JSON list of C-alpha atoms in Angstrom, two decimals:
[
{"chain": "A", "resi": 1, "resn": "MET", "atom": "CA", "xyz": [-210.73, -70.31, 190.98]},
{"chain": "A", "resi": 2, "resn": "ASN", "atom": "CA", "xyz": [-208.99, -73.68, 191.29]},
{"chain": "A", "resi": 3, "resn": "HIS", "atom": "CA", "xyz": [-205.54, -74.54, 189.98]},
{"chain": "A", "resi": 4, "resn": "SER", "atom": "CA", "xyz": [-206.74, -75.92, 186.65]},
{"chain": "A", "resi": 5, "resn": "HIS", "atom": "CA", "xyz": [-208.83, -72.82, 185.97]},
{"chain": "A", "resi": 6, "resn": "LYS", "atom": "CA", "xyz": [-205.85, -70.58, 186.74]},
{"chain": "A", "resi": 7, "resn": "TRP", "atom": "CA", "xyz": [-203.70, -72.62, 184.37]},
{"chain": "A", "resi": 8, "resn": "LEU", "atom": "CA", "xyz": [-206.28, -72.34, 181.58]},
{"chain": "A", "resi": 9, "resn": "ALA", "atom": "CA", "xyz": [-206.68, -68.59, 182.20]},
{"chain": "A", "resi": 10, "resn": "GLY", "atom": "CA", "xyz": [-202.91, -68.13, 182.04]},
{"chain": "A", "resi": 11, "resn": "LEU", "atom": "CA", "xyz": [-202.67, -70.16, 178.85]},
{"chain": "A", "resi": 12, "resn": "SER", "atom": "CA", "xyz": [-205.48, -68.14, 177.25]},
{"chain": "A", "resi": 13, "resn": "ALA", "atom": "CA", "xyz": [-203.83, -64.86, 178.26]},
{"chain": "A", "resi": 14, "resn": "GLY", "atom": "CA", "xyz": [-200.50, -66.05, 176.85]},
{"chain": "A", "resi": 15, "resn": "THR", "atom": "CA", "xyz": [-202.14, -67.07, 173.58]},
{"chain": "A", "resi": 16, "resn": "LEU", "atom": "CA", "xyz": [-203.87, -63.69, 173.23]},
{"chain": "A", "resi": 17, "resn": "LEU", "atom": "CA", "xyz": [-200.61, -61.91, 174.00]},
{"chain": "A", "resi": 18, "resn": "PHE", "atom": "CA", "xyz": [-198.79, -63.99, 171.39]},
{"chain": "A", "resi": 19, "resn": "LEU", "atom": "CA", "xyz": [-201.44, -63.29, 168.75]},
{"chain": "A", "resi": 20, "resn": "TYR", "atom": "CA", "xyz": [-202.20, -59.63, 169.41]},
{"chain": "A", "resi": 21, "resn": "GLY", "atom": "CA", "xyz": [-199.01, -58.37, 171.08]},
{"chain": "A", "resi": 22, "resn": "PRO", "atom": "CA", "xyz": [-197.24, -57.60, 167.75]},
{"chain": "A", "resi": 23, "resn": "ILE", "atom": "CA", "xyz": [-200.37, -55.84, 166.49]},
{"chain": "A", "resi": 24, "resn": "VAL", "atom": "CA", "xyz": [-200.49, -53.63, 169.58]},
{"chain": "A", "resi": 25, "resn": "ILE", "atom": "CA", "xyz": [-196.78, -52.83, 169.19]},
{"chain": "A", "resi": 26, "resn": "ILE", "atom": "CA", "xyz": [-197.30, -51.79, 165.55]},
{"chain": "A", "resi": 27, "resn": "LEU", "atom": "CA", "xyz": [-200.26, -49.61, 166.51]},
{"chain": "A", "resi": 28, "resn": "VAL", "atom": "CA", "xyz": [-198.34, -47.89, 169.30]},
{"chain": "A", "resi": 29, "resn": "PHE", "atom": "CA", "xyz": [-195.14, -47.29, 167.33]},
{"chain": "A", "resi": 30, "resn": "SER", "atom": "CA", "xyz": [-197.07, -45.94, 164.34]},
{"chain": "A", "resi": 31, "resn": "PHE", "atom": "CA", "xyz": [-197.43, -42.79, 166.48]},
{"chain": "A", "resi": 32, "resn": "ASN", "atom": "CA", "xyz": [-193.71, -42.71, 167.31]},
{"chain": "A", "resi": 33, "resn": "ASP", "atom": "CA", "xyz": [-192.01, -39.32, 166.88]},
{"chain": "A", "resi": 34, "resn": "SER", "atom": "CA", "xyz": [-188.65, -40.98, 166.20]},
{"chain": "A", "resi": 35, "resn": "LYS", "atom": "CA", "xyz": [-187.40, -41.95, 162.74]},
{"chain": "A", "resi": 36, "resn": "ILE", "atom": "CA", "xyz": [-186.09, -45.17, 164.30]},
{"chain": "A", "resi": 37, "resn": "ALA", "atom": "CA", "xyz": [-189.02, -47.54, 164.49]},
{"chain": "A", "resi": 38, "resn": "ALA", "atom": "CA", "xyz": [-187.90, -49.35, 167.68]},
{"chain": "A", "resi": 39, "resn": "VAL", "atom": "CA", "xyz": [-187.06, -46.25, 169.78]},
{"chain": "A", "resi": 40, "resn": "TRP", "atom": "CA", "xyz": [-189.95, -44.38, 171.39]},
{"chain": "A", "resi": 41, "resn": "GLU", "atom": "CA", "xyz": [-189.52, -40.58, 171.53]},
{"chain": "A", "resi": 42, "resn": "GLY", "atom": "CA", "xyz": [-193.08, -39.35, 171.97]},
{"chain": "A", "resi": 43, "resn": "GLY", "atom": "CA", "xyz": [-196.40, -39.33, 170.13]},
{"chain": "A", "resi": 44, "resn": "THR", "atom": "CA", "xyz": [-197.12, -37.75, 166.75]},
{"chain": "A", "resi": 45, "resn": "LEU", "atom": "CA", "xyz": [-199.44, -38.01, 163.75]},
{"chain": "A", "resi": 46, "resn": "PHE", "atom": "CA", "xyz": [-196.67, -37.00, 161.35]},
{"chain": "A", "resi": 47, "resn": "TRP", "atom": "CA", "xyz": [-196.29, -40.45, 159.77]},
{"chain": "A", "resi": 48, "resn": "TYR", "atom": "CA", "xyz": [-199.98, -40.68, 158.99]},
{"chain": "A", "resi": 49, "resn": "LYS", "atom": "CA", "xyz": [-199.71, -37.27, 157.31]},
{"chain": "A", "resi": 50, "resn": "GLN", "atom": "CA", "xyz": [-196.77, -38.58, 155.30]},
{"chain": "A", "resi": 51, "resn": "LEU", "atom": "CA", "xyz": [-198.87, -41.51, 154.14]},
{"chain": "A", "resi": 52, "resn": "ALA", "atom": "CA", "xyz": [-201.69, -39.19, 153.06]},
{"chain": "A", "resi": 53, "resn": "GLU", "atom": "CA", "xyz": [-199.23, -37.26, 150.85]},
{"chain": "A", "resi": 54, "resn": "ASN", "atom": "CA", "xyz": [-197.65, -40.37, 149.30]},
{"chain": "A", "resi": 55, "resn": "HIS", "atom": "CA", "xyz": [-199.09, -40.56, 145.76]},
{"chain": "A", "resi": 56, "resn": "SER", "atom": "CA", "xyz": [-197.49, -43.92, 144.94]},
{"chain": "A", "resi": 57, "resn": "LEU", "atom": "CA", "xyz": [-199.12, -45.34, 148.05]},
{"chain": "A", "resi": 58, "resn": "TRP", "atom": "CA", "xyz": [-202.54, -44.10, 146.94]},
{"chain": "A", "resi": 59, "resn": "LEU", "atom": "CA", "xyz": [-201.99, -45.69, 143.53]},
{"chain": "A", "resi": 60, "resn": "ALA", "atom": "CA", "xyz": [-201.17, -49.02, 145.20]},
{"chain": "A", "resi": 61, "resn": "THR", "atom": "CA", "xyz": [-204.26, -48.63, 147.40]},
{"chain": "A", "resi": 62, "resn": "SER", "atom": "CA", "xyz": [-206.49, -48.01, 144.39]},
{"chain": "A", "resi": 63, "resn": "ASN", "atom": "CA", "xyz": [-205.03, -51.10, 142.69]},
{"chain": "A", "resi": 64, "resn": "SER", "atom": "CA", "xyz": [-205.75, -53.19, 145.77]},
{"chain": "A", "resi": 65, "resn": "LEU", "atom": "CA", "xyz": [-209.33, -51.92, 145.93]},
{"chain": "A", "resi": 66, "resn": "ILE", "atom": "CA", "xyz": [-209.89, -52.63, 142.23]},
{"chain": "A", "resi": 67, "resn": "VAL", "atom": "CA", "xyz": [-208.44, -56.15, 142.49]},
{"chain": "A", "resi": 68, "resn": "GLY", "atom": "CA", "xyz": [-210.31, -56.89, 145.71]},
{"chain": "A", "resi": 69, "resn": "GLY", "atom": "CA", "xyz": [-213.63, -55.52, 144.47]},
{"chain": "A", "resi": 70, "resn": "VAL", "atom": "CA", "xyz": [-213.62, -57.18, 141.04]},
{"chain": "A", "resi": 71, "resn": "SER", "atom": "CA", "xyz": [-212.30, -60.55, 142.28]},
{"chain": "A", "resi": 72, "resn": "THR", "atom": "CA", "xyz": [-214.88, -60.57, 145.09]},
{"chain": "A", "resi": 73, "resn": "LEU", "atom": "CA", "xyz": [-217.78, -59.84, 142.73]},
{"chain": "A", "resi": 74, "resn": "VAL", "atom": "CA", "xyz": [-216.64, -62.49, 140.25]},
{"chain": "A", "resi": 75, "resn": "SER", "atom": "CA", "xyz": [-216.11, -65.04, 143.02]},
{"chain": "A", "resi": 76, "resn": "LEU", "atom": "CA", "xyz": [-219.56, -64.33, 144.48]},
{"chain": "A", "resi": 77, "resn": "GLY", "atom": "CA", "xyz": [-221.25, -64.61, 141.09]},
{"chain": "A", "resi": 78, "resn": "LEU", "atom": "CA", "xyz": [-219.62, -67.95, 140.32]},
{"chain": "A", "resi": 79, "resn": "GLY", "atom": "CA", "xyz": [-219.53, -69.20, 143.91]},
{"chain": "A", "resi": 80, "resn": "VAL", "atom": "CA", "xyz": [-223.24, -68.82, 144.67]},
{"chain": "A", "resi": 81, "resn": "GLY", "atom": "CA", "xyz": [-224.20, -70.76, 141.55]},
{"chain": "A", "resi": 82, "resn": "ALA", "atom": "CA", "xyz": [-221.62, -73.48, 142.19]},
{"chain": "A", "resi": 83, "resn": "ALA", "atom": "CA", "xyz": [-222.66, -73.81, 145.84]},
{"chain": "A", "resi": 84, "resn": "VAL", "atom": "CA", "xyz": [-226.34, -74.20, 144.91]},
{"chain": "A", "resi": 85, "resn": "VAL", "atom": "CA", "xyz": [-225.54, -76.84, 142.30]},
{"chain": "A", "resi": 86, "resn": "LEU", "atom": "CA", "xyz": [-223.25, -78.81, 144.62]},
{"chain": "A", "resi": 87, "resn": "GLU", "atom": "CA", "xyz": [-225.70, -78.68, 147.52]},
{"chain": "A", "resi": 88, "resn": "ARG", "atom": "CA", "xyz": [-229.01, -79.15, 145.72]},
{"chain": "A", "resi": 89, "resn": "VAL", "atom": "CA", "xyz": [-228.10, -81.24, 142.65]},
{"chain": "A", "resi": 90, "resn": "ARG", "atom": "CA", "xyz": [-226.37, -84.60, 142.61]},
{"chain": "A", "resi": 91, "resn": "VAL", "atom": "CA", "xyz": [-224.06, -84.86, 139.63]},
{"chain": "A", "resi": 92, "resn": "LEU", "atom": "CA", "xyz": [-221.80, -87.65, 138.39]},
{"chain": "A", "resi": 93, "resn": "GLY", "atom": "CA", "xyz": [-218.36, -87.50, 139.98]},
{"chain": "A", "resi": 94, "resn": "GLN", "atom": "CA", "xyz": [-219.40, -84.89, 142.55]},
{"chain": "A", "resi": 95, "resn": "PRO", "atom": "CA", "xyz": [-216.73, -85.80, 145.17]},
{"chain": "A", "resi": 96, "resn": "LEU", "atom": "CA", "xyz": [-214.02, -85.34, 142.54]},
{"chain": "A", "resi": 97, "resn": "LEU", "atom": "CA", "xyz": [-215.57, -82.03, 141.43]},
{"chain": "A", "resi": 98, "resn": "GLU", "atom": "CA", "xyz": [-215.74, -80.79, 145.02]},
{"chain": "A", "resi": 99, "resn": "GLY", "atom": "CA", "xyz": [-212.10, -81.73, 145.58]},
{"chain": "A", "resi": 100, "resn": "ILE", "atom": "CA", "xyz": [-211.01, -79.87, 142.45]},
{"chain": "A", "resi": 101, "resn": "LEU", "atom": "CA", "xyz": [-212.95, -76.74, 143.43]},
{"chain": "A", "resi": 102, "resn": "LEU", "atom": "CA", "xyz": [-211.50, -76.70, 146.95]},
{"chain": "A", "resi": 103, "resn": "LEU", "atom": "CA", "xyz": [-207.93, -77.54, 145.89]},
{"chain": "A", "resi": 104, "resn": "PRO", "atom": "CA", "xyz": [-206.68, -73.90, 145.86]},
{"chain": "A", "resi": 105, "resn": "LEU", "atom": "CA", "xyz": [-207.43, -73.69, 149.59]},
{"chain": "A", "resi": 106, "resn": "VAL", "atom": "CA", "xyz": [-205.10, -76.54, 150.52]},
{"chain": "A", "resi": 107, "resn": "ILE", "atom": "CA", "xyz": [-202.14, -76.19, 148.18]},
{"chain": "A", "resi": 108, "resn": "PRO", "atom": "CA", "xyz": [-199.33, -73.80, 149.22]},
{"chain": "A", "resi": 109, "resn": "GLU", "atom": "CA", "xyz": [-199.71, -70.26, 147.94]},
{"chain": "A", "resi": 110, "resn": "VAL", "atom": "CA", "xyz": [-196.23, -70.36, 146.44]},
{"chain": "A", "resi": 111, "resn": "MET", "atom": "CA", "xyz": [-197.18, -73.34, 144.28]},
{"chain": "A", "resi": 112, "resn": "LEU", "atom": "CA", "xyz": [-200.43, -71.63, 143.28]},
{"chain": "A", "resi": 113, "resn": "GLY", "atom": "CA", "xyz": [-198.58, -68.45, 142.35]},
{"chain": "A", "resi": 114, "resn": "VAL", "atom": "CA", "xyz": [-195.97, -70.31, 140.29]},
{"chain": "A", "resi": 115, "resn": "ALA", "atom": "CA", "xyz": [-198.65, -72.34, 138.52]},
{"chain": "A", "resi": 116, "resn": "LEU", "atom": "CA", "xyz": [-200.59, -69.20, 137.61]},
{"chain": "A", "resi": 117, "resn": "LEU", "atom": "CA", "xyz": [-197.44, -67.47, 136.39]},
{"chain": "A", "resi": 118, "resn": "LEU", "atom": "CA", "xyz": [-196.53, -70.42, 134.15]},
{"chain": "A", "resi": 119, "resn": "PHE", "atom": "CA", "xyz": [-200.09, -70.54, 132.82]},
{"chain": "A", "resi": 120, "resn": "PHE", "atom": "CA", "xyz": [-200.09, -66.85, 131.88]},
{"chain": "A", "resi": 121, "resn": "VAL", "atom": "CA", "xyz": [-196.66, -67.20, 130.26]},
{"chain": "A", "resi": 122, "resn": "MET", "atom": "CA", "xyz": [-197.78, -70.24, 128.25]},
{"chain": "A", "resi": 123, "resn": "ILE", "atom": "CA", "xyz": [-200.82, -68.45, 126.83]},
{"chain": "A", "resi": 124, "resn": "ASP", "atom": "CA", "xyz": [-198.80, -65.24, 126.33]},
{"chain": "A", "resi": 125, "resn": "TRP", "atom": "CA", "xyz": [-201.08, -63.13, 128.54]},
{"chain": "A", "resi": 126, "resn": "PRO", "atom": "CA", "xyz": [-199.32, -59.89, 129.67]},
{"chain": "A", "resi": 127, "resn": "LEU", "atom": "CA", "xyz": [-199.05, -59.60, 133.44]},
{"chain": "A", "resi": 128, "resn": "GLY", "atom": "CA", "xyz": [-201.02, -56.76, 135.01]},
{"chain": "A", "resi": 129, "resn": "LEU", "atom": "CA", "xyz": [-204.15, -56.04, 137.02]},
{"chain": "A", "resi": 130, "resn": "GLY", "atom": "CA", "xyz": [-206.11, -58.55, 134.94]},
{"chain": "A", "resi": 131, "resn": "THR", "atom": "CA", "xyz": [-203.84, -61.45, 135.83]},
{"chain": "A", "resi": 132, "resn": "VAL", "atom": "CA", "xyz": [-203.81, -60.42, 139.49]},
{"chain": "A", "resi": 133, "resn": "ILE", "atom": "CA", "xyz": [-207.62, -60.39, 139.53]},
{"chain": "A", "resi": 134, "resn": "ILE", "atom": "CA", "xyz": [-207.75, -63.87, 138.00]},
{"chain": "A", "resi": 135, "resn": "GLY", "atom": "CA", "xyz": [-205.24, -65.13, 140.56]},
{"chain": "A", "resi": 136, "resn": "HIS", "atom": "CA", "xyz": [-207.32, -63.74, 143.42]},
{"chain": "A", "resi": 137, "resn": "CYS", "atom": "CA", "xyz": [-210.48, -65.28, 141.98]},
{"chain": "A", "resi": 138, "resn": "VAL", "atom": "CA", "xyz": [-208.76, -68.67, 142.06]},
{"chain": "A", "resi": 139, "resn": "PHE", "atom": "CA", "xyz": [-208.33, -68.66, 145.85]},
{"chain": "A", "resi": 140, "resn": "ASN", "atom": "CA", "xyz": [-211.46, -66.63, 146.64]},
{"chain": "A", "resi": 141, "resn": "LEU", "atom": "CA", "xyz": [-213.90, -68.86, 144.75]},
{"chain": "A", "resi": 142, "resn": "PRO", "atom": "CA", "xyz": [-213.41, -71.98, 146.96]},
{"chain": "A", "resi": 143, "resn": "LEU", "atom": "CA", "xyz": [-213.81, -69.84, 150.09]},
{"chain": "A", "resi": 144, "resn": "VAL", "atom": "CA", "xyz": [-217.10, -68.39, 148.83]},
{"chain": "A", "resi": 145, "resn": "ILE", "atom": "CA", "xyz": [-218.36, -71.85, 147.88]},
{"chain": "A", "resi": 146, "resn": "MET", "atom": "CA", "xyz": [-217.58, -73.22, 151.35]},
{"chain": "A", "resi": 147, "resn": "VAL", "atom": "CA", "xyz": [-219.35, -70.38, 153.18]},
{"chain": "A", "resi": 148, "resn": "ILE", "atom": "CA", "xyz": [-222.44, -70.45, 150.93]},
{"chain": "A", "resi": 149, "resn": "ARG", "atom": "CA", "xyz": [-222.71, -74.24, 151.07]},
{"chain": "A", "resi": 150, "resn": "ALA", "atom": "CA", "xyz": [-222.54, -74.19, 154.86]},
{"chain": "A", "resi": 151, "resn": "ARG", "atom": "CA", "xyz": [-225.49, -71.79, 154.91]},
{"chain": "A", "resi": 152, "resn": "LEU", "atom": "CA", "xyz": [-227.41, -73.75, 152.26]},
{"chain": "A", "resi": 153, "resn": "HIS", "atom": "CA", "xyz": [-226.97, -76.93, 154.28]},
{"chain": "A", "resi": 154, "resn": "ARG", "atom": "CA", "xyz": [-228.91, -75.31, 157.14]},
{"chain": "A", "resi": 155, "resn": "ILE", "atom": "CA", "xyz": [-231.78, -74.15, 154.91]},
{"chain": "A", "resi": 156, "resn": "ASP", "atom": "CA", "xyz": [-234.61, -76.68, 154.78]},
{"chain": "A", "resi": 157, "resn": "PRO", "atom": "CA", "xyz": [-235.43, -77.50, 151.11]},
{"chain": "A", "resi": 158, "resn": "VAL", "atom": "CA", "xyz": [-239.09, -77.66, 152.13]},
{"chain": "A", "resi": 159, "resn": "TRP", "atom": "CA", "xyz": [-239.26, -73.85, 151.79]},
{"chain": "A", "resi": 160, "resn": "GLU", "atom": "CA", "xyz": [-238.35, -74.04, 148.12]},
{"chain": "A", "resi": 161, "resn": "ALA", "atom": "CA", "xyz": [-240.68, -76.99, 147.63]},
{"chain": "A", "resi": 162, "resn": "ALA", "atom": "CA", "xyz": [-243.54, -75.00, 149.17]},
{"chain": "A", "resi": 163, "resn": "ALA", "atom": "CA", "xyz": [-242.88, -72.12, 146.77]},
{"chain": "A", "resi": 164, "resn": "ARG", "atom": "CA", "xyz": [-242.87, -74.54, 143.83]},
{"chain": "A", "resi": 165, "resn": "ASP", "atom": "CA", "xyz": [-246.17, -76.06, 145.02]},
{"chain": "A", "resi": 166, "resn": "LEU", "atom": "CA", "xyz": [-247.66, -72.56, 145.04]},
{"chain": "A", "resi": 167, "resn": "GLY", "atom": "CA", "xyz": [-246.77, -72.09, 141.37]},
{"chain": "A", "resi": 168, "resn": "ALA", "atom": "CA", "xyz": [-243.32, -70.50, 141.52]},
{"chain": "A", "resi": 169, "resn": "THR", "atom": "CA", "xyz": [-240.74, -71.43, 138.90]},
{"chain": "A", "resi": 170, "resn": "PRO", "atom": "CA", "xyz": [-237.33, -72.73, 140.10]},
{"chain": "A", "resi": 171, "resn": "TRP", "atom": "CA", "xyz": [-235.82, -69.29, 139.42]},
{"chain": "A", "resi": 172, "resn": "GLN", "atom": "CA", "xyz": [-238.63, -67.49, 141.31]},
{"chain": "A", "resi": 173, "resn": "ALA", "atom": "CA", "xyz": [-238.26, -69.89, 144.24]},
{"chain": "A", "resi": 174, "resn": "PHE", "atom": "CA", "xyz": [-234.55, -69.17, 144.37]},
{"chain": "A", "resi": 175, "resn": "VAL", "atom": "CA", "xyz": [-234.91, -65.38, 144.07]},
{"chain": "A", "resi": 176, "resn": "HIS", "atom": "CA", "xyz": [-237.79, -64.94, 146.53]},
{"chain": "A", "resi": 177, "resn": "VAL", "atom": "CA", "xyz": [-237.06, -67.75, 149.02]},
{"chain": "A", "resi": 178, "resn": "THR", "atom": "CA", "xyz": [-233.50, -69.07, 148.92]},
{"chain": "A", "resi": 179, "resn": "PHE", "atom": "CA", "xyz": [-231.59, -65.90, 148.08]},
{"chain": "A", "resi": 180, "resn": "PRO", "atom": "CA", "xyz": [-233.00, -63.81, 150.98]},
{"chain": "A", "resi": 181, "resn": "LEU", "atom": "CA", "xyz": [-232.02, -66.60, 153.36]},
{"chain": "A", "resi": 182, "resn": "LEU", "atom": "CA", "xyz": [-228.54, -66.70, 151.82]},
{"chain": "A", "resi": 183, "resn": "ARG", "atom": "CA", "xyz": [-228.03, -62.92, 151.90]},
{"chain": "A", "resi": 184, "resn": "PRO", "atom": "CA", "xyz": [-226.13, -62.75, 155.24]},
{"chain": "A", "resi": 185, "resn": "ALA", "atom": "CA", "xyz": [-223.83, -65.59, 154.16]},
{"chain": "A", "resi": 186, "resn": "ILE", "atom": "CA", "xyz": [-223.23, -63.95, 150.77]},
{"chain": "A", "resi": 187, "resn": "LEU", "atom": "CA", "xyz": [-222.35, -60.65, 152.43]},
{"chain": "A", "resi": 188, "resn": "GLY", "atom": "CA", "xyz": [-220.07, -62.40, 154.93]},
{"chain": "A", "resi": 189, "resn": "ALA", "atom": "CA", "xyz": [-218.36, -64.44, 152.21]},
{"chain": "A", "resi": 190, "resn": "GLY", "atom": "CA", "xyz": [-217.86, -61.30, 150.12]},
{"chain": "A", "resi": 191, "resn": "LEU", "atom": "CA", "xyz": [-216.28, -59.38, 152.99]},
{"chain": "A", "resi": 192, "resn": "MET", "atom": "CA", "xyz": [-214.00, -62.29, 153.82]},
{"chain": "A", "resi": 193, "resn": "ALA", "atom": "CA", "xyz": [-212.96, -62.71, 150.18]},
{"chain": "A", "resi": 194, "resn": "PHE", "atom": "CA", "xyz": [-212.30, -58.97, 149.88]},
{"chain": "A", "resi": 195, "resn": "THR", "atom": "CA", "xyz": [-210.16, -59.07, 153.04]},
{"chain": "A", "resi": 196, "resn": "LEU", "atom": "CA", "xyz": [-208.08, -61.99, 151.77]},
{"chain": "A", "resi": 197, "resn": "SER", "atom": "CA", "xyz": [-207.63, -60.23, 148.44]},
{"chain": "A", "resi": 198, "resn": "LEU", "atom": "CA", "xyz": [-206.63, -56.99, 150.12]},
{"chain": "A", "resi": 199, "resn": "ASP", "atom": "CA", "xyz": [-203.99, -58.75, 152.24]},
{"chain": "A", "resi": 200, "resn": "ASP", "atom": "CA", "xyz": [-202.62, -61.23, 149.71]},
{"chain": "A", "resi": 201, "resn": "PHE", "atom": "CA", "xyz": [-198.93, -61.00, 148.84]},
{"chain": "A", "resi": 202, "resn": "VAL", "atom": "CA", "xyz": [-197.68, -64.32, 147.46]},
{"chain": "A", "resi": 203, "resn": "VAL", "atom": "CA", "xyz": [-200.13, -64.89, 144.58]},
{"chain": "A", "resi": 204, "resn": "THR", "atom": "CA", "xyz": [-200.04, -61.18, 143.76]},
{"chain": "A", "resi": 205, "resn": "PHE", "atom": "CA", "xyz": [-196.23, -61.22, 143.67]},
{"chain": "A", "resi": 206, "resn": "PHE", "atom": "CA", "xyz": [-196.20, -63.93, 140.99]},
{"chain": "A", "resi": 207, "resn": "THR", "atom": "CA", "xyz": [-199.04, -62.57, 138.86]},
{"chain": "A", "resi": 208, "resn": "THR", "atom": "CA", "xyz": [-198.43, -58.81, 138.94]},
{"chain": "A", "resi": 209, "resn": "GLY", "atom": "CA", "xyz": [-196.92, -56.69, 136.21]},
{"chain": "A", "resi": 210, "resn": "PRO", "atom": "CA", "xyz": [-195.89, -53.08, 135.54]},
{"chain": "A", "resi": 211, "resn": "GLY", "atom": "CA", "xyz": [-198.34, -50.57, 136.99]},
{"chain": "A", "resi": 212, "resn": "ALA", "atom": "CA", "xyz": [-200.17, -53.24, 139.01]},
{"chain": "A", "resi": 213, "resn": "THR", "atom": "CA", "xyz": [-198.47, -52.83, 142.40]},
{"chain": "A", "resi": 214, "resn": "THR", "atom": "CA", "xyz": [-200.89, -53.51, 145.23]},
{"chain": "A", "resi": 215, "resn": "LEU", "atom": "CA", "xyz": [-200.70, -52.33, 148.83]},
{"chain": "A", "resi": 216, "resn": "PRO", "atom": "CA", "xyz": [-198.98, -55.46, 150.27]},
{"chain": "A", "resi": 217, "resn": "LEU", "atom": "CA", "xyz": [-196.35, -55.28, 147.51]},
{"chain": "A", "resi": 218, "resn": "LYS", "atom": "CA", "xyz": [-195.86, -51.59, 148.27]},
{"chain": "A", "resi": 219, "resn": "VAL", "atom": "CA", "xyz": [-195.33, -52.38, 151.96]},
{"chain": "A", "resi": 220, "resn": "PHE", "atom": "CA", "xyz": [-192.78, -55.03, 151.03]},
{"chain": "A", "resi": 221, "resn": "SER", "atom": "CA", "xyz": [-190.85, -52.61, 148.82]},
{"chain": "A", "resi": 222, "resn": "MET", "atom": "CA", "xyz": [-190.81, -50.04, 151.63]},
{"chain": "A", "resi": 223, "resn": "ILE", "atom": "CA", "xyz": [-189.57, -52.58, 154.19]},
{"chain": "A", "resi": 224, "resn": "ARG", "atom": "CA", "xyz": [-186.61, -53.49, 151.99]},
{"chain": "A", "resi": 225, "resn": "THR", "atom": "CA", "xyz": [-185.13, -50.03, 152.69]},
{"chain": "A", "resi": 226, "resn": "GLY", "atom": "CA", "xyz": [-185.65, -50.35, 156.45]},
{"chain": "A", "resi": 227, "resn": "ILE", "atom": "CA", "xyz": [-188.58, -50.34, 158.87]},
{"chain": "A", "resi": 228, "resn": "THR", "atom": "CA", "xyz": [-189.74, -46.80, 159.71]},
{"chain": "A", "resi": 229, "resn": "PRO", "atom": "CA", "xyz": [-192.73, -45.44, 161.65]},
{"chain": "A", "resi": 230, "resn": "GLU", "atom": "CA", "xyz": [-194.32, -44.70, 158.25]},
{"chain": "A", "resi": 231, "resn": "ILE", "atom": "CA", "xyz": [-194.41, -48.44, 157.57]},
{"chain": "A", "resi": 232, "resn": "ASN", "atom": "CA", "xyz": [-195.83, -49.00, 161.05]},
{"chain": "A", "resi": 233, "resn": "ALA", "atom": "CA", "xyz": [-198.58, -46.48, 160.29]},
{"chain": "A", "resi": 234, "resn": "LEU", "atom": "CA", "xyz": [-199.39, -48.18, 156.99]},
{"chain": "A", "resi": 235, "resn": "SER", "atom": "CA", "xyz": [-199.36, -51.62, 158.65]},
{"chain": "A", "resi": 236, "resn": "ALA", "atom": "CA", "xyz": [-201.63, -50.32, 161.41]},
{"chain": "A", "resi": 237, "resn": "ILE", "atom": "CA", "xyz": [-204.17, -49.12, 158.84]},
{"chain": "A", "resi": 238, "resn": "LEU", "atom": "CA", "xyz": [-204.04, -52.43, 156.95]},
{"chain": "A", "resi": 239, "resn": "LEU", "atom": "CA", "xyz": [-204.46, -54.46, 160.15]},
{"chain": "A", "resi": 240, "resn": "SER", "atom": "CA", "xyz": [-207.32, -52.30, 161.39]},
{"chain": "A", "resi": 241, "resn": "VAL", "atom": "CA", "xyz": [-209.21, -52.50, 158.09]},
{"chain": "A", "resi": 242, "resn": "SER", "atom": "CA", "xyz": [-208.65, -56.27, 157.83]},
{"chain": "A", "resi": 243, "resn": "MET", "atom": "CA", "xyz": [-209.82, -56.96, 161.38]},
{"chain": "A", "resi": 244, "resn": "LEU", "atom": "CA", "xyz": [-212.86, -54.73, 160.88]},
{"chain": "A", "resi": 245, "resn": "LEU", "atom": "CA", "xyz": [-213.87, -56.51, 157.68]},
{"chain": "A", "resi": 246, "resn": "ILE", "atom": "CA", "xyz": [-213.39, -59.96, 159.23]},
{"chain": "A", "resi": 247, "resn": "GLY", "atom": "CA", "xyz": [-215.44, -58.91, 162.26]},
{"chain": "A", "resi": 248, "resn": "VAL", "atom": "CA", "xyz": [-218.29, -57.65, 160.07]},
{"chain": "A", "resi": 249, "resn": "SER", "atom": "CA", "xyz": [-218.07, -60.83, 157.97]},
{"chain": "A", "resi": 250, "resn": "LEU", "atom": "CA", "xyz": [-218.41, -63.07, 161.02]},
{"chain": "A", "resi": 251, "resn": "ALA", "atom": "CA", "xyz": [-221.29, -60.96, 162.36]},
{"chain": "A", "resi": 252, "resn": "CYS", "atom": "CA", "xyz": [-223.12, -61.27, 159.03]},
{"chain": "A", "resi": 253, "resn": "GLN", "atom": "CA", "xyz": [-222.67, -65.05, 158.94]},
{"chain": "A", "resi": 254, "resn": "ARG", "atom": "CA", "xyz": [-224.12, -65.43, 162.45]},
{"chain": "A", "resi": 255, "resn": "LYS", "atom": "CA", "xyz": [-227.44, -63.86, 161.38]}
]
């Protein structure tokens, strides 16, 4: 290995350490027997048992699953249709329409959260799980559209044309030809959208209401009283689930 290769290997190792070092520390200290999060005193599963007996934590988890599941399904339903229209149909003002649809991905989350909060206040809509779900749909929909369009762009339209030549209606051609080819991308986009929804804090913070505390908000409220191994255990579970879902999403999109 020459000097340049050693330098690149060292840089790659440093980057991986920077990215995954904190995650490894959280995982290790989630098994810490000490009540002080930064002092190691031996291994234990006590903090995971504490989490299992925390009813408020389970309520926050159920809220996160509801918000993530509903927002993902809504985003997929709207996103698949929008992606097909944008990729297969040329409409007047399409560049402007594409920019508007993708805008939530590029504006800061704080601005998006404030805008949503002001909108709900203006229309006098009570804050709760419903407003959180709408907020998550806003940033999940552009992501779904991007992933589905990328897959559609690689599908040759000749397959649909062949189905139409054989007597299939546009809907039959989509259901029996295009949709099966899109299925891995749809699954991958859904898993990615669910992961983002599960982890989101900023938009949720601005759009939540009484009884609609999600898991990230619960973690934040626990941290305000001090970092304990219980928080490390909860963070370890969140990180593990998120990384697993992202990994499955990427694997689905490669099919």
